[in-house]
Short mmCIF file of C-alpha atoms in Angstrom, two decimals:
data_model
loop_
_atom_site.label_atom_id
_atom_site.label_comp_id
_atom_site.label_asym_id
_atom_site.label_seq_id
_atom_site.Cartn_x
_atom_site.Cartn_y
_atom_site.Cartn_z
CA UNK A 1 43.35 10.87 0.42
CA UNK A 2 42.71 7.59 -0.23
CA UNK A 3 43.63 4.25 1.44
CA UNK A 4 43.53 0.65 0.68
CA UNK A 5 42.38 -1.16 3.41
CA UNK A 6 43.11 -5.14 4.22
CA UNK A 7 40.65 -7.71 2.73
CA UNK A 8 37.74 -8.46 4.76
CA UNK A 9 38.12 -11.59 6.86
CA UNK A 10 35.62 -13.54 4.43
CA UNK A 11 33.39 -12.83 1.70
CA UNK A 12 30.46 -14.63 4.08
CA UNK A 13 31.33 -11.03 6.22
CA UNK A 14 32.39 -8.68 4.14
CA UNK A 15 31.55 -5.12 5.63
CA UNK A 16 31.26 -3.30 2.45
CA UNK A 17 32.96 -0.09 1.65
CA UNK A 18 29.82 0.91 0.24
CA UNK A 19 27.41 2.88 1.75
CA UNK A 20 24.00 1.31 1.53
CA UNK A 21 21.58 -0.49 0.63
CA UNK A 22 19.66 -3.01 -1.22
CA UNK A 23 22.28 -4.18 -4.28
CA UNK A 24 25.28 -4.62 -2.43
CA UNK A 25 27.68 -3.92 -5.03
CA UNK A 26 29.93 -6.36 -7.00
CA UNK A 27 29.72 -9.68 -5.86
CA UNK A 28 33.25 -11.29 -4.90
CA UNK A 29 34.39 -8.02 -4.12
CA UNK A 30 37.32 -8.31 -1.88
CA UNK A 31 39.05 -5.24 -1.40
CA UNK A 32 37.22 -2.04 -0.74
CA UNK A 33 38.58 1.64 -0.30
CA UNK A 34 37.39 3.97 2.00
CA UNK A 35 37.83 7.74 2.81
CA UNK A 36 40.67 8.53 5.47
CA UNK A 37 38.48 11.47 7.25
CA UNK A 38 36.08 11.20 9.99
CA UNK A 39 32.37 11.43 9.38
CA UNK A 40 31.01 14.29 7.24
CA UNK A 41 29.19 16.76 9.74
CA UNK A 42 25.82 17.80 8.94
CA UNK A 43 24.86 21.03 10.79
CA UNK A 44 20.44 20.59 11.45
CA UNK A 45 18.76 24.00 11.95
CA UNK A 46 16.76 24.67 14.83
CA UNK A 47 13.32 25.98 13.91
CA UNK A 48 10.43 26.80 16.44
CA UNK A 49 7.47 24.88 17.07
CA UNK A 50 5.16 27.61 15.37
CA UNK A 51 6.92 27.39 12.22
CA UNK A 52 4.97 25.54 9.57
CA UNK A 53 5.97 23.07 7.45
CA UNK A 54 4.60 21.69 4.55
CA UNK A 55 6.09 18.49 3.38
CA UNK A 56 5.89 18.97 -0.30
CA UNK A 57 8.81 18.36 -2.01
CA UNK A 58 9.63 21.98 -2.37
CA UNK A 59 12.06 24.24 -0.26
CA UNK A 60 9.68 27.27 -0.09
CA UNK A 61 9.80 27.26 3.67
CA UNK A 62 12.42 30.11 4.54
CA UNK A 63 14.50 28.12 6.69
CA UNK A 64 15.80 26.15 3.98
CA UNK A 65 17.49 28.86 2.63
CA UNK A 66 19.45 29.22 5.43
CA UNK A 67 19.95 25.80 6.27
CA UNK A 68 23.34 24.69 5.58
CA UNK A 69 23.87 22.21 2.30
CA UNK A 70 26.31 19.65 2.22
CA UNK A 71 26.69 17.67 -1.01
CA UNK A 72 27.99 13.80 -1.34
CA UNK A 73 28.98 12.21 -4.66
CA UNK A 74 27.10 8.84 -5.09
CA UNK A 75 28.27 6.04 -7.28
CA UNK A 76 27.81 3.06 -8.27
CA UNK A 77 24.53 3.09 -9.57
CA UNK A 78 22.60 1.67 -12.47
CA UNK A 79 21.38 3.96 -15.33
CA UNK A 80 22.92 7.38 -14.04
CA UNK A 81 25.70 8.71 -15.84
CA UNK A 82 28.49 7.37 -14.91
CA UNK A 83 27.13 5.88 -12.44
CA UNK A 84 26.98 8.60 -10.33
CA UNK A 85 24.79 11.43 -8.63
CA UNK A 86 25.80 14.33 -6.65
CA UNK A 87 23.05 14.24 -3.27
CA UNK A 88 22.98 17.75 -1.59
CA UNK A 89 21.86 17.59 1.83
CA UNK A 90 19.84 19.90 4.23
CA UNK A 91 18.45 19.46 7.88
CA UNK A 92 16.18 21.28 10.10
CA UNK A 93 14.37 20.43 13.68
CA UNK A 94 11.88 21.87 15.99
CA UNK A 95 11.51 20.50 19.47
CA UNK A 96 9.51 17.36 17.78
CA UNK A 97 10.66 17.02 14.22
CA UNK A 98 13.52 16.21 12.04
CA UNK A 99 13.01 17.43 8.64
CA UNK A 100 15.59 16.96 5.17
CA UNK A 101 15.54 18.26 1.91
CA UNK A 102 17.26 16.03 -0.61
CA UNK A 103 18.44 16.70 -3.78
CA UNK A 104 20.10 14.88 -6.19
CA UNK A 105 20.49 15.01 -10.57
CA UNK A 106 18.54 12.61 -12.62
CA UNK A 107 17.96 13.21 -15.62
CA UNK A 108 14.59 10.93 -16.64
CA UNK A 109 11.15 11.18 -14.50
CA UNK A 110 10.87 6.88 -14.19
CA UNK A 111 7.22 5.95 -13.18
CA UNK A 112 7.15 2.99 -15.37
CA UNK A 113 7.42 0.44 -12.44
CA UNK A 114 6.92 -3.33 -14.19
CA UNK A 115 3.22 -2.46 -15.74
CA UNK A 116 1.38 -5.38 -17.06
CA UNK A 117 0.92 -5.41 -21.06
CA UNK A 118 -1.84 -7.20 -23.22
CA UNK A 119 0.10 -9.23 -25.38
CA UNK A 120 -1.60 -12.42 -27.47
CA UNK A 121 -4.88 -12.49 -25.40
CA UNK A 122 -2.71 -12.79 -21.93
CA UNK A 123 -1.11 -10.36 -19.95
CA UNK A 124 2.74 -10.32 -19.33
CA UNK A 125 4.88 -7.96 -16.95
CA UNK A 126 7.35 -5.77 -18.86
CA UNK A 127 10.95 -6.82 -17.19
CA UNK A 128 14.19 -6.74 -17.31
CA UNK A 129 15.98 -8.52 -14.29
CA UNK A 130 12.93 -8.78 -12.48
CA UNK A 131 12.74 -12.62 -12.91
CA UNK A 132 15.91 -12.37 -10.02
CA UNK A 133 15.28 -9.18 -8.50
CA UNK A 134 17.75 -6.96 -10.60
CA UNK A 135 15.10 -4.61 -12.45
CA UNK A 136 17.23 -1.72 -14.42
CA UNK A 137 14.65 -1.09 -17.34
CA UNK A 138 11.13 -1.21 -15.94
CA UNK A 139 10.84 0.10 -12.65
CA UNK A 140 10.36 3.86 -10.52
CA UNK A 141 12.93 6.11 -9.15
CA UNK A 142 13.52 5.62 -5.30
CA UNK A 143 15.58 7.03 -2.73
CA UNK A 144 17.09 5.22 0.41
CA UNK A 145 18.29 6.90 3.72
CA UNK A 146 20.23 4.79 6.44
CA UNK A 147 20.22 5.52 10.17
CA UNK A 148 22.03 4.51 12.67
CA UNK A 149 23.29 4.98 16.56
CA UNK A 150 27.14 3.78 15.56
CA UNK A 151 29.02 5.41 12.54
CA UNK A 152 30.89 2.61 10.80
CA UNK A 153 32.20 3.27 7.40
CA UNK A 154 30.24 1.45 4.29
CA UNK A 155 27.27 0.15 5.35
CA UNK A 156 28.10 0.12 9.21
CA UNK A 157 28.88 -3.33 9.09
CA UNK A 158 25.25 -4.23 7.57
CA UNK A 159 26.10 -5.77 4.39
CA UNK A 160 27.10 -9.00 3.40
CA UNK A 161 28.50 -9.82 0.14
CA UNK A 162 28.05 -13.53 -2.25
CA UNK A 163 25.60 -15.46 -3.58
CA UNK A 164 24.89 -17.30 -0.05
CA UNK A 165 26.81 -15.33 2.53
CA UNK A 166 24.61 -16.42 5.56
CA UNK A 167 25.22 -20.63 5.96
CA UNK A 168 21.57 -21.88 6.27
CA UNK A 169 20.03 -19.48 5.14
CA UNK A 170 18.46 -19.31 0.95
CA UNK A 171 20.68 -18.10 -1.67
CA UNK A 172 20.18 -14.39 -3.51
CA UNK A 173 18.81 -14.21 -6.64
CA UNK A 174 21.44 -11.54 -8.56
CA UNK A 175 24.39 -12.77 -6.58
CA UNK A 176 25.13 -9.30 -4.92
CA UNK A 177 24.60 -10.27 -1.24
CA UNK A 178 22.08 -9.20 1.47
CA UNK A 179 21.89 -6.54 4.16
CA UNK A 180 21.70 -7.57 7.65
CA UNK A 181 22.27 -6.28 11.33
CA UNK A 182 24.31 -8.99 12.81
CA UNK A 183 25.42 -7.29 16.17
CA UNK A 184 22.22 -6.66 17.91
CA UNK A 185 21.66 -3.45 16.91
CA UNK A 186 19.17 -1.93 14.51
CA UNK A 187 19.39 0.02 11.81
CA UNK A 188 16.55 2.45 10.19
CA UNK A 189 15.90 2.10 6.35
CA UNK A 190 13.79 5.00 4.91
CA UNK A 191 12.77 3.80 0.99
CA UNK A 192 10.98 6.41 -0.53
CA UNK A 193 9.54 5.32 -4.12
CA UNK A 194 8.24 8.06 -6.98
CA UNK A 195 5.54 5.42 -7.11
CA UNK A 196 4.61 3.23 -4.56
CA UNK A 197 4.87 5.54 -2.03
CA UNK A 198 4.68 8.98 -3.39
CA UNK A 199 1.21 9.94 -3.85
CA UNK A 200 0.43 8.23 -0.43
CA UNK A 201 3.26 11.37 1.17
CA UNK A 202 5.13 8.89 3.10
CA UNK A 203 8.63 6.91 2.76
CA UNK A 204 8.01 3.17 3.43
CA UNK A 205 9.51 2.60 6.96
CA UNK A 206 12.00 -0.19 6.95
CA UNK A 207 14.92 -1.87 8.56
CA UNK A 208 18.16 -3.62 8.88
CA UNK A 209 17.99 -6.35 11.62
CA UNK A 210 19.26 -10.07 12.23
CA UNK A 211 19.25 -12.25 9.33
CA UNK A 212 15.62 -13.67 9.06
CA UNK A 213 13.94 -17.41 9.02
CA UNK A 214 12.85 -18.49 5.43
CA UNK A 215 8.84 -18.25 5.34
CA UNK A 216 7.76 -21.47 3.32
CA UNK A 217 7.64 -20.51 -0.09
CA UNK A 218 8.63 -17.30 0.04
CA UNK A 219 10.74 -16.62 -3.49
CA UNK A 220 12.48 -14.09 -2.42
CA UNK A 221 14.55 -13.83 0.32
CA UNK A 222 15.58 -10.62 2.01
CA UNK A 223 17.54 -11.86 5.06
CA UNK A 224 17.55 -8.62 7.43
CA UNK A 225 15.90 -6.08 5.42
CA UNK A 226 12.52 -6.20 6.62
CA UNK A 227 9.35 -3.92 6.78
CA UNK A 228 8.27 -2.43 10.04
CA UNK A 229 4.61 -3.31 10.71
CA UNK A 230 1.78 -1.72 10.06
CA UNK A 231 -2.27 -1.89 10.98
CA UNK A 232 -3.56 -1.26 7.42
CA UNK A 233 -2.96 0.59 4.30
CA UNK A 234 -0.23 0.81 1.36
CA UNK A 235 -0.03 -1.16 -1.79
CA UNK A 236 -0.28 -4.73 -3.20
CA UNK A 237 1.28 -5.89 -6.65
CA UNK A 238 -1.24 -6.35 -9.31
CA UNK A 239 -1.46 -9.79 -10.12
CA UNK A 240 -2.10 -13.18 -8.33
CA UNK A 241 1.24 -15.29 -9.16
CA UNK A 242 3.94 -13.94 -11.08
CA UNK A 243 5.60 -16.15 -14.28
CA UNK A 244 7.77 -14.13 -16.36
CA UNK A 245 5.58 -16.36 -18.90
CA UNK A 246 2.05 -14.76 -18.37
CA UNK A 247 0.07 -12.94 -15.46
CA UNK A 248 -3.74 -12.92 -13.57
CA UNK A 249 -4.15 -9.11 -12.44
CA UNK A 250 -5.70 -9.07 -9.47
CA UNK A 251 -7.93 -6.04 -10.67
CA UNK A 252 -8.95 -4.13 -13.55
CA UNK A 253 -10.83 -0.56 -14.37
CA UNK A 254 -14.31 -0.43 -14.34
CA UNK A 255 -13.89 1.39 -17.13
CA UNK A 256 -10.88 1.60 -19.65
CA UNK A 257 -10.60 5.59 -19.27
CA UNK A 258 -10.61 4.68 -15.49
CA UNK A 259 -6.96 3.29 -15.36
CA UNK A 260 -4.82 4.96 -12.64
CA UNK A 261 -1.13 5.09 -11.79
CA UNK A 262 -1.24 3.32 -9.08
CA UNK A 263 -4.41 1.80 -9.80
CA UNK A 264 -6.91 2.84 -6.98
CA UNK A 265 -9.01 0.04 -5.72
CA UNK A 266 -12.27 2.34 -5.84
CA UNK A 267 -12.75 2.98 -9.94
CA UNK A 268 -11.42 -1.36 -10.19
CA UNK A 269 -12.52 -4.30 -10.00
CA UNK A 270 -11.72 -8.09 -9.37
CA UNK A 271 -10.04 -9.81 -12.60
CA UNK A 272 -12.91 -12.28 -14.05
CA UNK A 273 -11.88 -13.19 -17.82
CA UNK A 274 -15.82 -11.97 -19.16
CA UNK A 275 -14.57 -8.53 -17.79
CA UNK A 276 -11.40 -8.19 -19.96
CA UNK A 277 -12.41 -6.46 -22.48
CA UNK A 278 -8.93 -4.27 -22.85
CA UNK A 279 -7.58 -4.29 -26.63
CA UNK A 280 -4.24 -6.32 -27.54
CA UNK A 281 -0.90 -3.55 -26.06
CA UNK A 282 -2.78 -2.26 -23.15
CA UNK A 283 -1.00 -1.61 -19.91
CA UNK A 284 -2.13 -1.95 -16.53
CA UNK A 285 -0.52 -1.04 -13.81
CA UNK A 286 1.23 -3.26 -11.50
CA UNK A 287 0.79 -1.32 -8.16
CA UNK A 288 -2.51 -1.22 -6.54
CA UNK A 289 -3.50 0.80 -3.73
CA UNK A 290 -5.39 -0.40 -1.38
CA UNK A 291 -6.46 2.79 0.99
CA UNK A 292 -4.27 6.14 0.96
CA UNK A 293 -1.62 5.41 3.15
CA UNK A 294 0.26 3.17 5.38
CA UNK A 295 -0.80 3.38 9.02
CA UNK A 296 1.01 1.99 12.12
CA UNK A 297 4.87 1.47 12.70
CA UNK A 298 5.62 1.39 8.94
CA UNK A 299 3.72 5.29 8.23
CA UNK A 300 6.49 7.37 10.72
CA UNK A 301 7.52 8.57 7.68
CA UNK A 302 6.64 11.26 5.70
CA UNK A 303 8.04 12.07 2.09
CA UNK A 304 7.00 14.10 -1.00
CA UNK A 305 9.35 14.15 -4.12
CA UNK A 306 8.95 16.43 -6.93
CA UNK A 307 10.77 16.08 -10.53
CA UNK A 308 11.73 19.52 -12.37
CA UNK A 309 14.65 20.05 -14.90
CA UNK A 310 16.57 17.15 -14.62
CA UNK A 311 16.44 17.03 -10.47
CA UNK A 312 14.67 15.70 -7.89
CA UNK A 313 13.86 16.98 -4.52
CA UNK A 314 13.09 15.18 -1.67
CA UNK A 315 11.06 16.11 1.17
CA UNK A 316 11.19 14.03 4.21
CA UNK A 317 10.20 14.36 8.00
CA UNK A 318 10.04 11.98 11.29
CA UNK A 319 9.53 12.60 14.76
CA UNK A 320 13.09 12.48 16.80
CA UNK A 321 12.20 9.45 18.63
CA UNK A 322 9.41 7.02 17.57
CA UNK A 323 9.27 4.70 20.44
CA UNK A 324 9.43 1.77 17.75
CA UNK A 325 11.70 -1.20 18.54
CA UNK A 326 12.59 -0.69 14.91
CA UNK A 327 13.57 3.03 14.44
CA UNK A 328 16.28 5.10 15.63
CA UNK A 329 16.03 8.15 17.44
CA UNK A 330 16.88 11.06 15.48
CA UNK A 331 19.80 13.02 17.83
CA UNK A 332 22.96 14.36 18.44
CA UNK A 333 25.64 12.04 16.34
CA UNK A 334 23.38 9.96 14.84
CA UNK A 335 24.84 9.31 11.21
CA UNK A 336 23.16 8.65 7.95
CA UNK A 337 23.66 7.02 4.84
CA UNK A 338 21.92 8.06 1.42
CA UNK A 339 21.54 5.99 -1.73
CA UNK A 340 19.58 7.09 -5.29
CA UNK A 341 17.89 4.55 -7.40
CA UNK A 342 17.48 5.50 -11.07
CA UNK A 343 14.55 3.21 -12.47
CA UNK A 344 16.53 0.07 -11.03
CA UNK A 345 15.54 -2.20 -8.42
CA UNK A 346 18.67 -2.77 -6.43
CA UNK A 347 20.97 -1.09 -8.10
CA UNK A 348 21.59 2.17 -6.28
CA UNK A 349 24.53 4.83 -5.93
CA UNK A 350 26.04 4.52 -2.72
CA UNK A 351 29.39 6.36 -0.72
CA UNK A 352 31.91 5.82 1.76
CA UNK A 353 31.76 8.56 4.90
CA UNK A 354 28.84 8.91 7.41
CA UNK A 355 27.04 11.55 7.51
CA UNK A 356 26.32 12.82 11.34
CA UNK A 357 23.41 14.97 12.55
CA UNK A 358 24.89 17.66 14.76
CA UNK A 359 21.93 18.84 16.44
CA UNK A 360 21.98 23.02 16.97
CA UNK A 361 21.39 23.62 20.70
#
């Protein structure tokens, strides 16, 4: 059953009905619907200690067969049909570990994330939105995962919808809104990407917290979705400034049969204009890694996703309780929120109910 519920008190607080994340639906929106139930259980095996797991992206371990699924219909989205993606859901823990297995129906592999082309002597990134952060042609697939101690419908109270919802604080780019944790309490972001983050096995570890201070020339602002920190690792974008006019990659291949995707900083080297020697409709790539993973607070999460027949599966594990200020312990009645990206920036799928861990004793 469904129910209309009053307008939100202003659009500078609107609480979406939506579930997460990083697109925040239609701007203006004033009225939202929401599911009459309670939150949508999910049941998380318990496995022993001695039971290996690989986190590949595949449900060959035997537990996962008898895990129990539960599937959520995801809308909203940009490039899915419809809109919309069925996610089907399984847990599992040992006495250190948390471990899902997402799956949800797209039908394109999207790797093509903004690469740099060769056109009349200079090189230009492929776009379309990116100039204000609304990317729905050129980018990867990703995958979002909300986590939080309290259960609220939408977004738990972490979104924000309008152009400038925050008074003195910058304006959005795409007019959608921003995410923010406005009542003290953090919320975990897990924002796995087919490739920025893939190939390093991890989900980049993020969160939702107070609305931020502007950074002096900073173009984009992100008010309270922020990245936890880290002591090395991860990737940079591949050029020095962007212009939607014409780039300066930061790097190119030694050698033309050399170019990765990602582009590895071993097998590159530093742009110098005597080096570019690439023909007129190359591509580069426009992530660059700089070592094989993320270390420190923003690696406590591991991911591998794998693309077969239309589907992808998701792979993801974390230790119950980090000890970060910015992560949430994975335990009894914590609920989660999942969102799918398909090759689109912001625009992700997104639904109403909670989803809460109900540990196995």
């Amino acid at each position: 059953m469904l129910k209309m519920v009053v307008p939100f008190r202003t659009l500078k607080q609107a609480r979406l009905s939506f579930t997460l994340l990083l697109s925040l639906g239609t701007a203006g929106a004033g009225w939202a619907f929401m599911y009459s139930g309670s939150q949508l259980p999910l049941t998380v095996k318990k496995i022993s200690i001695d039971t290996l797991v690989n986190v590949d992206g595949e449900s060959s371990e035997a537990f996962w067969q008898e895990a129990k699924e539960i599937s959520v219909l995801t809308t909203g989205g940009a490039n899915f049909i419809d809109g919309q993606t069925t996610v089907s859901i399984k847990a599992a823990a040992n006495q250190f570990e948390t471990y899902f297995l997402f799956r949800w129906k797209d039908a394109t592999k999207s790797l093509a994330h903004l690469p740099l082309f060769k056109q009349n002597g200079k090189w230009v990134v492929r776009q379309n939105g990116f100039h204000h952060f609304d990317e729905t042609t050129y980018y990867e697939d990703k995958f979002a995962v909300m986590i939080s101690s309290t259960c609220g419908y939408g977004a738990d109270g972490t979104a924000y919808l309008g152009r400038k919802p925050f008074k003195g604080k910058p304006e959005n780019w795409h007019g959608k809104g921003y995410h923010a944790s406005m009542d003290n309490r953090i919320r975990d972001l897990w924002h796995w990407k087919a490739v920025r983050t893939n190939d390093m096995f991890q989900a980049d570890d993020n969160f939702f917290g107070p609305a931020s201070t502007p950074r002096f020339g900073e173009r984009r602002y992100t008010a309270g979705y922020l990245a936890d920190g880290k002591d090395s690792g991860g990737y940079k974008m591949n050029w020095k400034w962007y212009s939607p006019h014409s780039v300066t990659p930061k790097r190119l291949p030694t050698e033309a049969s050399l170019v990765t995707r990602p582009l590895a900083w071993f097998g590159s080297q530093p742009y110098q204009k005597t080096y570019d020697t690439l023909p007129e409709g190359s591509e580069l790539p426009s992530v660059l890694y700089r070592s094989n993973q993320f270390e420190g607070d923003r690696a406590n999460v591991r991911a591998r996703g794998k693309w077969e027949n239309g589907y992808w599966t998701l792979e993801v594990s974390r230790k119950h309780d980090t000890g970060s200020e910015h992560d949430v312990a994975l335990e009894d009645g914590t609920c989660i929120w999942v969102s799918a990206f398909d090759h689109s920036q912001i625009a992700h799928t997104r639904h109403h109910r909670p989803i809460q861990l109900e540990y196995v004793q």
